[in-house]
Coordinates of C-alpha atoms in Angstrom, one line a residue:
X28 CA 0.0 0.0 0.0
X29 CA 1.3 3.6 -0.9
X30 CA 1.8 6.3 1.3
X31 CA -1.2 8.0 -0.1
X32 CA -3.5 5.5 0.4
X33 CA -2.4 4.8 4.4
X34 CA -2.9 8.1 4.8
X35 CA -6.0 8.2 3.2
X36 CA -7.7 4.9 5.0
X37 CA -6.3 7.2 8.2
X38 CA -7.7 10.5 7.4
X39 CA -11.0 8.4 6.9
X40 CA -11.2 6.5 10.1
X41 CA -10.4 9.8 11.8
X42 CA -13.4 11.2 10.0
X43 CA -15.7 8.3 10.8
X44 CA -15.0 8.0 14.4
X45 CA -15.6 12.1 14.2
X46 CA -19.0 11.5 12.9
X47 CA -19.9 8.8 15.2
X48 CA -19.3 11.1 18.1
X49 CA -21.2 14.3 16.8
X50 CA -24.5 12.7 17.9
X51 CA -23.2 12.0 21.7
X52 CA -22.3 15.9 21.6
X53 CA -24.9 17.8 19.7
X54 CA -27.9 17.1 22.4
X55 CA -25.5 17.7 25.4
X56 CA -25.0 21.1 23.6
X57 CA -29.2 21.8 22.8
X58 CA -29.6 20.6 26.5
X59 CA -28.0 23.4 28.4
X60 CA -29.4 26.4 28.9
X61 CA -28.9 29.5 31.1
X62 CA -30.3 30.7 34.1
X63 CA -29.9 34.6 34.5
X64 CA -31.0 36.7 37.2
X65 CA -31.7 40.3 37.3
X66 CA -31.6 42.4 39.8
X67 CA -34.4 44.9 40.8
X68 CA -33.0 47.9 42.6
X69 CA -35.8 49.9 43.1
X70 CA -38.5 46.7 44.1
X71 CA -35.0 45.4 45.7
X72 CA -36.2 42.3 44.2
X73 CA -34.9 39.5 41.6
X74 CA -36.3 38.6 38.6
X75 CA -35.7 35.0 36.4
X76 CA -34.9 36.5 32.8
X77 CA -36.4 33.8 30.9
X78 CA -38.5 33.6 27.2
X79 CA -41.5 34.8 29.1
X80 CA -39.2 38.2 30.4
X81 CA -38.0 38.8 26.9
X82 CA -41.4 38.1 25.5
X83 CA -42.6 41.1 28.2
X84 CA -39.5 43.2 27.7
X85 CA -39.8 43.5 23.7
X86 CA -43.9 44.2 24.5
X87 CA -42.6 47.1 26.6
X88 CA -40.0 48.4 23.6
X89 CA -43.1 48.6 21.5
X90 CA -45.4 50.4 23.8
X91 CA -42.8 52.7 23.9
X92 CA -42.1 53.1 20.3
X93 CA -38.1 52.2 21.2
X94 CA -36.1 49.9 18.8
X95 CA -35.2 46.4 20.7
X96 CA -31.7 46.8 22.8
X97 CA -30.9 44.0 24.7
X98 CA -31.8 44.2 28.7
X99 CA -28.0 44.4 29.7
X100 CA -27.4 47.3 27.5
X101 CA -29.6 49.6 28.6
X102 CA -29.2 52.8 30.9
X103 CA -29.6 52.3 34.1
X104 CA -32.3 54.4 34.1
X105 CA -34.3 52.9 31.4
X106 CA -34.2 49.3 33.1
X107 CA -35.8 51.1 35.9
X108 CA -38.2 52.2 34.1
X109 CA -38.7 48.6 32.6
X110 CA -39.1 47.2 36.3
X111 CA -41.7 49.8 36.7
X112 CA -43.8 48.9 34.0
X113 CA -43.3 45.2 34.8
X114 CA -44.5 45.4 38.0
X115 CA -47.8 47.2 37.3
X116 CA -48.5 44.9 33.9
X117 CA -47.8 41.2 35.5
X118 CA -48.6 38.1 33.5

């Protein structure tokens, strides 16, 4: 057998045992997720940012006529004025 064709029977059981494993790891990966807690100064409370936050927060942005920012980049100010809003329009 040539060089090129060890190399090549090589290269492809790499690849195969590669594949084998992207099913072990790709669910793992869609499993996860993240947990974030914010911080209420004013209420001096916490709040679980979670789909049903955002889904609140971006109803907010459009009662106020703002284009969507994320959360974290806000002013200061204007997540106080989210939390205000949130807390007199609950779910």
């Amino acid at each position: 057998m040539t060089y090129a064709k060890k190399y090549l029977v090589r290269l492809g059981g790499g690849l195969l045992l590669a594949a084998s494993l992207v099913p072990m790891i790709v669910p793992t990966v869609q499993a996860q997720s993240v947990d974030v807690r914010v911080y209420d100064s004013h209420h001096r409370d916490y709040h679980n940012w979670n789909d049903r936050e955002n889904e609140s927060y971006r109803r907010y942005l459009a009662e106020q006529h703002w284009k969507y920012k994320e959360y974290q980049r806000q002013s200061h100010r204007r997540q106080e004025a989210y939390w205000e809003w949130r807390h007199s329009h609950p779910d």
